[in-house]
Coordinates of C-alpha atoms and ligand atoms in Angstrom, one line a residue:
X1 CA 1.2 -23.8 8.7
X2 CA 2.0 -21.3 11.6
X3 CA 2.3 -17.6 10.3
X4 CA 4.1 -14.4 12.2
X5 CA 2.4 -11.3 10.5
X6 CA 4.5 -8.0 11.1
X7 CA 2.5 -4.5 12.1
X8 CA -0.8 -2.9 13.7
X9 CA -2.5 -1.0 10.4
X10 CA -5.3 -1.9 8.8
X11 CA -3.0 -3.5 6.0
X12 CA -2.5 -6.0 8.9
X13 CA -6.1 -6.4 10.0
X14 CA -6.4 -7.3 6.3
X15 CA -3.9 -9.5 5.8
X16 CA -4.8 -11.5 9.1
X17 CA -8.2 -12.2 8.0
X18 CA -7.2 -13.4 4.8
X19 CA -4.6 -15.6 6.2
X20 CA -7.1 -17.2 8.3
X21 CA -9.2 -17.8 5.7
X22 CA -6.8 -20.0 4.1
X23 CA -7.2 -23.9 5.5
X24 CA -3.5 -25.2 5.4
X25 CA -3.1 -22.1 8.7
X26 CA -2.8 -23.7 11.7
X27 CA -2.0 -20.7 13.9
X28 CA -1.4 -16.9 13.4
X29 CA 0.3 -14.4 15.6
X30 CA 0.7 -11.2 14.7
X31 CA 3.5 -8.6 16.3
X32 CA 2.3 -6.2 17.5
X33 CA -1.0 -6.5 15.9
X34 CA -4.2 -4.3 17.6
X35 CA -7.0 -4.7 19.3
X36 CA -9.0 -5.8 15.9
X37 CA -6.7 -8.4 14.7
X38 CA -6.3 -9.9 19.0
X39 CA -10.1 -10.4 18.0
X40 CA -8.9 -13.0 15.2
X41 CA -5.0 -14.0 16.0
X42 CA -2.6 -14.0 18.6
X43 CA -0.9 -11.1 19.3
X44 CA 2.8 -10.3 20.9
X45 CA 3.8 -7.5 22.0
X46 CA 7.1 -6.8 21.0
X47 CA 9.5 -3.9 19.2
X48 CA 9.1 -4.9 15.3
X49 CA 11.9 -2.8 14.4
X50 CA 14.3 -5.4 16.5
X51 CA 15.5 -7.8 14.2
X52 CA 16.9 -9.6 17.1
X53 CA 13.7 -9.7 18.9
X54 CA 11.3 -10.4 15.9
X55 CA 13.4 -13.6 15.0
X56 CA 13.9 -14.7 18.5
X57 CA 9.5 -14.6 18.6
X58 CA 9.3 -17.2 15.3
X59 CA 12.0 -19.1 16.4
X60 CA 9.5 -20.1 19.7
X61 CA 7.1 -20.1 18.3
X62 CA 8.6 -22.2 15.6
X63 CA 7.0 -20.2 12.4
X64 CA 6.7 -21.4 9.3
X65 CA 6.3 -18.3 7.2
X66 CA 7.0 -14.4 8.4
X67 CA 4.6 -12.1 6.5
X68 CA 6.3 -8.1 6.6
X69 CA 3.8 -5.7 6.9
X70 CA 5.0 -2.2 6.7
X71 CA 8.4 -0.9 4.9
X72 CA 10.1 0.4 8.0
X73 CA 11.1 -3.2 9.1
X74 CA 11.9 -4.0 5.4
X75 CA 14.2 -1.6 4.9
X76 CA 15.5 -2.6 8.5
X77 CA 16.3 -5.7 7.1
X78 CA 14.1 -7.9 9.0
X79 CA 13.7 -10.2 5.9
X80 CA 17.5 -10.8 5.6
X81 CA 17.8 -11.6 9.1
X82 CA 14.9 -14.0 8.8
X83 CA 16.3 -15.7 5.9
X84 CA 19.7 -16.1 7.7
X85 CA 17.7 -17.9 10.5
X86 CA 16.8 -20.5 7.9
X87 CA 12.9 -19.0 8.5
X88 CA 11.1 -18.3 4.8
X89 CA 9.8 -14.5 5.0
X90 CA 7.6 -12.7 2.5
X91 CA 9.0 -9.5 2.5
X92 CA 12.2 -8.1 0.4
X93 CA 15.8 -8.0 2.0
X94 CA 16.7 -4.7 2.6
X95 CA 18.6 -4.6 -0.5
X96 CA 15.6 -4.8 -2.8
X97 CA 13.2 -2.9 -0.1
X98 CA 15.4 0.0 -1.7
X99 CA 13.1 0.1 -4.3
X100 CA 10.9 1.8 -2.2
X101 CA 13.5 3.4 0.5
X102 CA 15.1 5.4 -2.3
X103 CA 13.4 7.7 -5.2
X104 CA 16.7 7.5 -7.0
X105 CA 17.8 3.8 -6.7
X106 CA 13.8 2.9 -8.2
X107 CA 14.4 5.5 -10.7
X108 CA 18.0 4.1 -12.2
X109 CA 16.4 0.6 -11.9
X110 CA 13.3 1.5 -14.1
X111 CA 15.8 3.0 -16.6
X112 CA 17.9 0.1 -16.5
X113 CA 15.0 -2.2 -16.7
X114 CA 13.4 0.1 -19.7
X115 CA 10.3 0.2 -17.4
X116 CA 7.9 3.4 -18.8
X117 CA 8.4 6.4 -15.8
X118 CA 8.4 10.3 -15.8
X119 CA 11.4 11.9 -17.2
X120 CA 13.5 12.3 -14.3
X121 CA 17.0 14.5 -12.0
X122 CA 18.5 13.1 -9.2
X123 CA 20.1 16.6 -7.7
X124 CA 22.0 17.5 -4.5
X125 CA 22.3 21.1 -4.8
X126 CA 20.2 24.5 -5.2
X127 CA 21.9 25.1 -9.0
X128 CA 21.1 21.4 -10.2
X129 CA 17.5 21.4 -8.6
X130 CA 17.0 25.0 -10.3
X131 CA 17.7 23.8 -13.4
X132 CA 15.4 20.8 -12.9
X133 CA 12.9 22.5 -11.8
X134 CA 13.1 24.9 -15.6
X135 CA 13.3 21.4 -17.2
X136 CA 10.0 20.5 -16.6
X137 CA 8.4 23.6 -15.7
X138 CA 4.9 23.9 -13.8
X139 CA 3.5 21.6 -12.1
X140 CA 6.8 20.9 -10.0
X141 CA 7.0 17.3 -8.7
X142 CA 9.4 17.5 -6.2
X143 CA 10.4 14.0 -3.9
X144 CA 13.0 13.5 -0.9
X145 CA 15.1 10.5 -1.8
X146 CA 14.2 8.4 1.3
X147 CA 11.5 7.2 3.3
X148 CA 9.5 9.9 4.4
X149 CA 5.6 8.5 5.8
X150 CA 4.5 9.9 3.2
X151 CA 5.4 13.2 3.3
X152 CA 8.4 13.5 0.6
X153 CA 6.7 14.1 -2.2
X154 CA 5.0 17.6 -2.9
X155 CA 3.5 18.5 -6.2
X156 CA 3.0 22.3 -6.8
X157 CA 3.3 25.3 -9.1
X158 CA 5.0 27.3 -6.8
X159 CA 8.5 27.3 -7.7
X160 CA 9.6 28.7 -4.3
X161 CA 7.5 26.0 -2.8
X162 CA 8.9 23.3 -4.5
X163 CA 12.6 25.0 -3.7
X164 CA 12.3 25.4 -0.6
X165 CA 10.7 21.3 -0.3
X166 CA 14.0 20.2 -2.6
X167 CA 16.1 21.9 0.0
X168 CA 15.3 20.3 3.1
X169 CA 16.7 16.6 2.0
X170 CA 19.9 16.1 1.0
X171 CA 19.5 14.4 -2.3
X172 CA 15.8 14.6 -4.3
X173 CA 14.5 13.2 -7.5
X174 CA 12.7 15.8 -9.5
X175 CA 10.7 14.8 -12.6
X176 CA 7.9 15.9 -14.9
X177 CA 4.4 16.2 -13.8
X178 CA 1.9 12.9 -15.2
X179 CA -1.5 13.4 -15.7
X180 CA -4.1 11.0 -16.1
X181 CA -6.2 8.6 -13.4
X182 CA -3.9 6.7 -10.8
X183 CA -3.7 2.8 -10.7
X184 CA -2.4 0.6 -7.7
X185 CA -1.7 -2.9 -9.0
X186 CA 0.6 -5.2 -7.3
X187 CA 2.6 -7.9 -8.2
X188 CA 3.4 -10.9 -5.7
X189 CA 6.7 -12.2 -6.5
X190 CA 9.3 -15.2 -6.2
X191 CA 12.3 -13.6 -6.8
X192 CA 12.2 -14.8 -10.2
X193 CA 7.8 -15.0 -11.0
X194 CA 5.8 -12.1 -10.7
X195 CA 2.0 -12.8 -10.5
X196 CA -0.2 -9.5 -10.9
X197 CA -3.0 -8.8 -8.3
X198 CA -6.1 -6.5 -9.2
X199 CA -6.1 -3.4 -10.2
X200 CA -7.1 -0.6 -7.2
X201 CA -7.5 2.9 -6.7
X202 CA -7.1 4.8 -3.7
X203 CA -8.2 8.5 -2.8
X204 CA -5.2 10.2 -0.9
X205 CA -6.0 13.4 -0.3
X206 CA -8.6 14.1 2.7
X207 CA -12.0 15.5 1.5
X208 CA -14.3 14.7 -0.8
X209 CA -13.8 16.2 -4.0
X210 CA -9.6 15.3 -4.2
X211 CA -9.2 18.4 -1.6
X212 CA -7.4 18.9 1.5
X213 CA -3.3 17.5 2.4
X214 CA -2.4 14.6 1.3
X215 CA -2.8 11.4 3.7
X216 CA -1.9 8.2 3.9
X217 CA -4.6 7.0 2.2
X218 CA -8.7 8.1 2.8
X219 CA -10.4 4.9 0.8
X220 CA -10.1 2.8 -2.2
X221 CA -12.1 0.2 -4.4
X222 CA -11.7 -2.4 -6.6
X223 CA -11.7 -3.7 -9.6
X224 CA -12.0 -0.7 -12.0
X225 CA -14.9 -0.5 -14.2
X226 CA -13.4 1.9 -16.4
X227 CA -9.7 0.5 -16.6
X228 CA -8.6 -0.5 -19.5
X229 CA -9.0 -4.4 -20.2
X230 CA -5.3 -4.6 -20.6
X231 CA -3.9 -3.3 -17.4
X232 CA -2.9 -6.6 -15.7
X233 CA -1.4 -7.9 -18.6
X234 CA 0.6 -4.4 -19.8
X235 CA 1.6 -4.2 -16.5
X236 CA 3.1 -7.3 -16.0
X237 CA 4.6 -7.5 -19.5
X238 CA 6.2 -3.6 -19.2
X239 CA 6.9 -2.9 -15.2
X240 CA 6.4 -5.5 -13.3
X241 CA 8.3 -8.7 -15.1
X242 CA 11.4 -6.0 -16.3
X243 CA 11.7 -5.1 -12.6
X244 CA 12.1 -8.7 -11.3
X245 CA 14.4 -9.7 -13.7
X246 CA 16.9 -6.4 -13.4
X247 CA 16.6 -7.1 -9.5
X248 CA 17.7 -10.4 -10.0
X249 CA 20.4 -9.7 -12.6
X250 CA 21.6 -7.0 -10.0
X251 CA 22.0 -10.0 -7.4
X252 CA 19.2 -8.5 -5.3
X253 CA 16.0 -10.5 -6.5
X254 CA 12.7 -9.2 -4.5
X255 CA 10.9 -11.8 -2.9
X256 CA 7.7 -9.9 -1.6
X257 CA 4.9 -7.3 -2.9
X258 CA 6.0 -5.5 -5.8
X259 CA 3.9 -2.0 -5.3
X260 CA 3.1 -0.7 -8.8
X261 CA 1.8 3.4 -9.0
X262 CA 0.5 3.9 -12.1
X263 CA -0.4 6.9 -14.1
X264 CA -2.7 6.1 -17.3
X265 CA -1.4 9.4 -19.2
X266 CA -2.4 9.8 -22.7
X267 CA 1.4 8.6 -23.4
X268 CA 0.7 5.3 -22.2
X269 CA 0.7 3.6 -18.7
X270 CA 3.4 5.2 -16.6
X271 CA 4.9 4.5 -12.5
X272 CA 4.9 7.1 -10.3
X273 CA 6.0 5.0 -7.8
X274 CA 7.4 1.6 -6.5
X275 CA 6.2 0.9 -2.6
X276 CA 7.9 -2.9 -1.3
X277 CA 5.1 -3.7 0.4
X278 CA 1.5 -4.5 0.5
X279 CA -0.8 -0.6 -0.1
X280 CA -2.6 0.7 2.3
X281 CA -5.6 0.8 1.9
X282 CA -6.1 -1.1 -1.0
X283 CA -5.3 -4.1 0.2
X284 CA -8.3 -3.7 2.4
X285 CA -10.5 -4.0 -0.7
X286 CA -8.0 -6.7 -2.5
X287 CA -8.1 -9.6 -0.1
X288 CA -12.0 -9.6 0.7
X289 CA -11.9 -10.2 -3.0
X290 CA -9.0 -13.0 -3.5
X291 CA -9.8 -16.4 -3.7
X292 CA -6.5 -17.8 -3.9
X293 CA -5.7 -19.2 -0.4
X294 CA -3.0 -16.4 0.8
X295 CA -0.9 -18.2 3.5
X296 CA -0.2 -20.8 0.6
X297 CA 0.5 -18.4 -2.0
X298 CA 3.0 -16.3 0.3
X299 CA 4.6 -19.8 1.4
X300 CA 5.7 -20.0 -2.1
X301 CA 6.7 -16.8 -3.0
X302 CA 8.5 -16.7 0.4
X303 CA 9.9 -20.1 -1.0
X304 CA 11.2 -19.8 -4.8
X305 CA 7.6 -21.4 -6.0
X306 CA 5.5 -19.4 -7.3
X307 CA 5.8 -20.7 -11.7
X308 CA 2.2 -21.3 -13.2
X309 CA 0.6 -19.5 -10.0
X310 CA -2.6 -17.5 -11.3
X311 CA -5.1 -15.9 -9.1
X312 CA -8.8 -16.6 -8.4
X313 CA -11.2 -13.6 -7.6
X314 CA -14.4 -13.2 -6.4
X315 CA -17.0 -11.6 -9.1
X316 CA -18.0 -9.0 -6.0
X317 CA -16.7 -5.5 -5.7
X318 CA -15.1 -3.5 -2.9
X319 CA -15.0 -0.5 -1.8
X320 CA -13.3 1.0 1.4
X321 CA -13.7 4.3 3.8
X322 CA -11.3 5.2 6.1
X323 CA -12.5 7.1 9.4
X324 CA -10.1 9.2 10.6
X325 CA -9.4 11.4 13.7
X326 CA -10.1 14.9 13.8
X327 CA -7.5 17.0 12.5
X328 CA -5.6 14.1 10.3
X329 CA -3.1 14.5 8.8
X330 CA -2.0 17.5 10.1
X331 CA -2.5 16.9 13.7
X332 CA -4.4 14.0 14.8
X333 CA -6.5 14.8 18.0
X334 CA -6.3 10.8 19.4
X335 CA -7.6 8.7 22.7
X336 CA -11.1 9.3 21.5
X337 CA -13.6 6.3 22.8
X338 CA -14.7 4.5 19.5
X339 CA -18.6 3.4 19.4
X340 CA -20.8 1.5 17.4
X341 CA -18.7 -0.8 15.2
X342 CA -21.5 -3.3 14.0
X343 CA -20.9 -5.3 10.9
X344 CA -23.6 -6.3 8.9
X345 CA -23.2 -8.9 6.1
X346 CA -20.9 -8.7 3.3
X347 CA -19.1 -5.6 5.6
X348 CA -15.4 -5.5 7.3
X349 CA -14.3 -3.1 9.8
X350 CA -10.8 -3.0 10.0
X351 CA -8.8 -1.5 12.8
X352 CA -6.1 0.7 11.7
X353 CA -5.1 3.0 14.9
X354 CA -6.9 1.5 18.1
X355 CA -6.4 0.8 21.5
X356 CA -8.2 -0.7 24.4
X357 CA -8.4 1.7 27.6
X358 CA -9.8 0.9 30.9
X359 CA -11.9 -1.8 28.5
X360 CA -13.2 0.7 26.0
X361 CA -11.8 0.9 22.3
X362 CA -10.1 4.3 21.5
X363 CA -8.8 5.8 18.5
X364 CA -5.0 6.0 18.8
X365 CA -4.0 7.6 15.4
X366 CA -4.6 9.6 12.7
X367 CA -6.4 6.7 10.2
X368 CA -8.6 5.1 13.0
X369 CA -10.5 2.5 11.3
X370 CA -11.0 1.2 7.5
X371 CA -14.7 0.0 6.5
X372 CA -15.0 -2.5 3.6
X373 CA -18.4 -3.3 1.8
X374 CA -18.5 -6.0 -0.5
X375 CA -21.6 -6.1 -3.0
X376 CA -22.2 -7.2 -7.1
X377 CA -21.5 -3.8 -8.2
X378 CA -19.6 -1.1 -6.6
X379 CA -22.9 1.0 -5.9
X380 CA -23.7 -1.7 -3.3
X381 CA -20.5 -2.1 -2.1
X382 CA -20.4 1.7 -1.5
X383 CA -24.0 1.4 0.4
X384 CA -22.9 -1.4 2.7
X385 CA -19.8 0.5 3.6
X386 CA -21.1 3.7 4.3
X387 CA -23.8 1.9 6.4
X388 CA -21.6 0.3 8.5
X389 CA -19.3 3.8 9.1
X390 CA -21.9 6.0 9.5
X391 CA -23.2 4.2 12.7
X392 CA -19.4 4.7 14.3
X393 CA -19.1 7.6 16.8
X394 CA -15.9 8.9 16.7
X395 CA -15.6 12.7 18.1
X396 CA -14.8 14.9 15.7
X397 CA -13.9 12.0 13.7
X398 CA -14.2 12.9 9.4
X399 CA -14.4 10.4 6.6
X400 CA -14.7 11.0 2.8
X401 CA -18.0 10.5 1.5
X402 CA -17.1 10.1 -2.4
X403 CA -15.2 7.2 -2.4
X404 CA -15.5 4.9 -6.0
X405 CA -18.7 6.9 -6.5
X406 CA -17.6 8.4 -9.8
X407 CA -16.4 4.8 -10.9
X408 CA -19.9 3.4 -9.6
X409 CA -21.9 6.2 -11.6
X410 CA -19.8 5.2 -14.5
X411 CA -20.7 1.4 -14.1
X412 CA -24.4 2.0 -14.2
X413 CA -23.7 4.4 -17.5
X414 CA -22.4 1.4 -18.7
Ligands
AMP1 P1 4.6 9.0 -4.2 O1 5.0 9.0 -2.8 O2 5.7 8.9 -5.2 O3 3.5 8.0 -4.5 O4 3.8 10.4 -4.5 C1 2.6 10.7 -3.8 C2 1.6 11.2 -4.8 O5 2.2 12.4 -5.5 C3 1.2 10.3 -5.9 O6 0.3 9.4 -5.6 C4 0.7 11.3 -7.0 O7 -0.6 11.6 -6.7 C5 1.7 12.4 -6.8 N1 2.8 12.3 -7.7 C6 4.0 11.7 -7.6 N2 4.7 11.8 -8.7 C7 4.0 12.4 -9.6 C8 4.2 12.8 -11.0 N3 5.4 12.6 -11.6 N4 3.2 13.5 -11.6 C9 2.0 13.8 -11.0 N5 1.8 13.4 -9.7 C10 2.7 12.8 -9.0
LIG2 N1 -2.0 3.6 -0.6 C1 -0.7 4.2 -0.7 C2 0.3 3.4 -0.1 O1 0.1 2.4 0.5 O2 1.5 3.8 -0.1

């Protein structure tokens, strides 16, 4: 099978090594790629977010499956314009990448689906998101309709705050505040089968301790010792399944990773969010882990096959730090030389935002690397991973350093 893998993250990095772990792959190229995943597939340079140009690439190259990486191609329609070229593509059509390009078209499909969410207004103007706002009262959850990297949602009790946030999109959802841990599980779907992944976790803001701005994502682990034994199953049976089957009832059925963010609130297992696409970085610590051969299992999601597919894990956990440049997220300081990446066994080192200058690896953004450690418990994993990043010189470079540690104090209570 020849594979075409869509983006440069660590997401990517992932997703190539796990592809090449799979024996039916016969070659991989990645567009654009980076200089971690040249180490491991072939890489083209060329402008993702051109349709024209991406299909043109797997048409030479005569792929067999296009793997979609980030959501900005997604909602771009790249997987629409792949299907029209007769080329299978994991990845939704733009249609159903709405799920995650729009707070409000997620939201009416939840309701329509029955799928368990926040209370929620869709509002346009300063009277309507007022009102919302006195709804719900304190903590305000305030989120820009459409894609925003991240930076769309704010969650404050400051009512002027979230005010002023409401007012700089044109159309916001605002809902009530859910407390409880947060749970990333995804579902890999057919259009018309969902199989459920793993549970994750992921730390998104930037210092230890859940302080600092949110990021894009500063570690994760997996599984979840303290999860409750029904997760996968709830999930599937109350979000994940209802969501397929609206989608395709609504003539739009997603063919791609369904993104499920969960809140475990005392009320029961609610989303916070849909994403259309593999997490970042939790699927850093999910495909170390899978067993399932993944160019295989994309091949028949990308293909309408995916009935009586189940999953096989590995028994190890994972656990993943993210070094990242000095002054992320605000403003990154990048072109950094990056030093002393040395694996050791049962480690990763993914590259997220790197380039090669003059010969010499730099940092080029804000997350610069991703670490995984693998190990029987997720106190090992931990070790091995903060092993391997704390021999990387980076200047001024930060990572968290309590990643999965209250999960792996936890496991050894247990
Ligand atoms: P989102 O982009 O929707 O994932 O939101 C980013 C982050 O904001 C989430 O991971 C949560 O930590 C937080 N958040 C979003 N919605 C809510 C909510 N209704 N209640 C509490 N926190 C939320
Ligand atoms: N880990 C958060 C995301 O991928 O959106």
């Amino acid at each position: 099978m020849r594979v075409l893998l869509i983006g440069s993250g660590g997401r990517e990095h992932a997703l190539a090594a796990a592809l090449n772990r799979d024996p039916q792959l016969e070659e991989l190229h990645v567009a654009p790629g980076n200089p971690g995943i040249a180490e491991i597939a072939l890489c083209h340079a060329i402008d993702t977010d051109d349709n024209k140009a991406v299909i043109e690439l797997a048409t030479s190259l005569h792929i067999d499956l296009i793997v979609v990486g980030p959501e900005k191609p997604l909602v771009n329609g790249l997987a629409d314009a792949a299907r029209a070229a007769g080329i299978p593509c994991f990845g939704p059509s733009k249609a159903a990448a709405q799920l995650e390009g729009s707070k409000d078209f997620a939201k009416q499909v939840m309701r329509d689906a029955g799928v368990p969410t926040a209370r929620s207004f869709t509002c346009t103007t300063q009277v309507e998101i007022e009102k919302a706002l006195d709804a719900f009262g304190a903590p305000y959850v305030v989120k820009h309709d459409g894609l925003a990297a991240g930076k769309g949602v704010v969650v404050t009790d400051n009512r002027d705050f979230a005010i002023e946030h409401a007012l700089q999109s044109s159309q916001v959802v605002i809902e009530e505040f859910l407390d409880g841990p947060e749970v990333s599980l995804f579902g890999i779907s057919d259009g018309h089968n969902i199989v459920a992944m793993q549970p994750a976790q992921d730390f998104k803001r930037a210092y230890d301790g859940d302080l600092g701005a949110n990021t894009g994502g500063m570690g994760a682990y997996s599984p979840l010792p303290w999860a409750p034994d029904e997760i996968i199953e709830e999930t599937l049976t109350q979000v994940l399944n209802p969501t397929i089957k609206e989608m395709e009832a609504r003539g739009t059925p997603f063919v791609g990773l369904l993104y499920a963010g969960l809140a475990i609130t005392h009320k029961g297992t609610k989303v916070i969010e849909f994403n259309a696409r593999f997490g970042d970085p939790e699927t850093e610590v999910l495909l170390p882990r899978l067993k399932t051969p993944l160019a295989q299992l994309l091949l028949k999601a990308a293909t309408g096959k995916l009935k009586g597919e189940s999953l096989e894990w590995s028994e190890d956990s994972a656990v993943t730090v993210v070094l990242a440049s000095e002054g992320y997220p605000a403003n990154p300081i990048v072109g950094e030389p990056v030093m002393g990446i040395a694996p050791i066994a049962d480690s990763h080192v993914f590259h997220a935002g790197t380039t090669i200058r003059d010969g010499i690896l730099h940092s080029s953004g804000g997350r610069v690397l991703a670490v995984t450690g693998m190990g029987s418990d997720l106190t090992e994993a931990r070790d091995k991973a903060y092993r391997v990043i704390s021999a990387i010189t980076l200047r001024g470079s930060h990572y968290r350093s309590d990643i999965a540690l209250n999960a792996s104090v936890a496991e050894k209570g247990n």
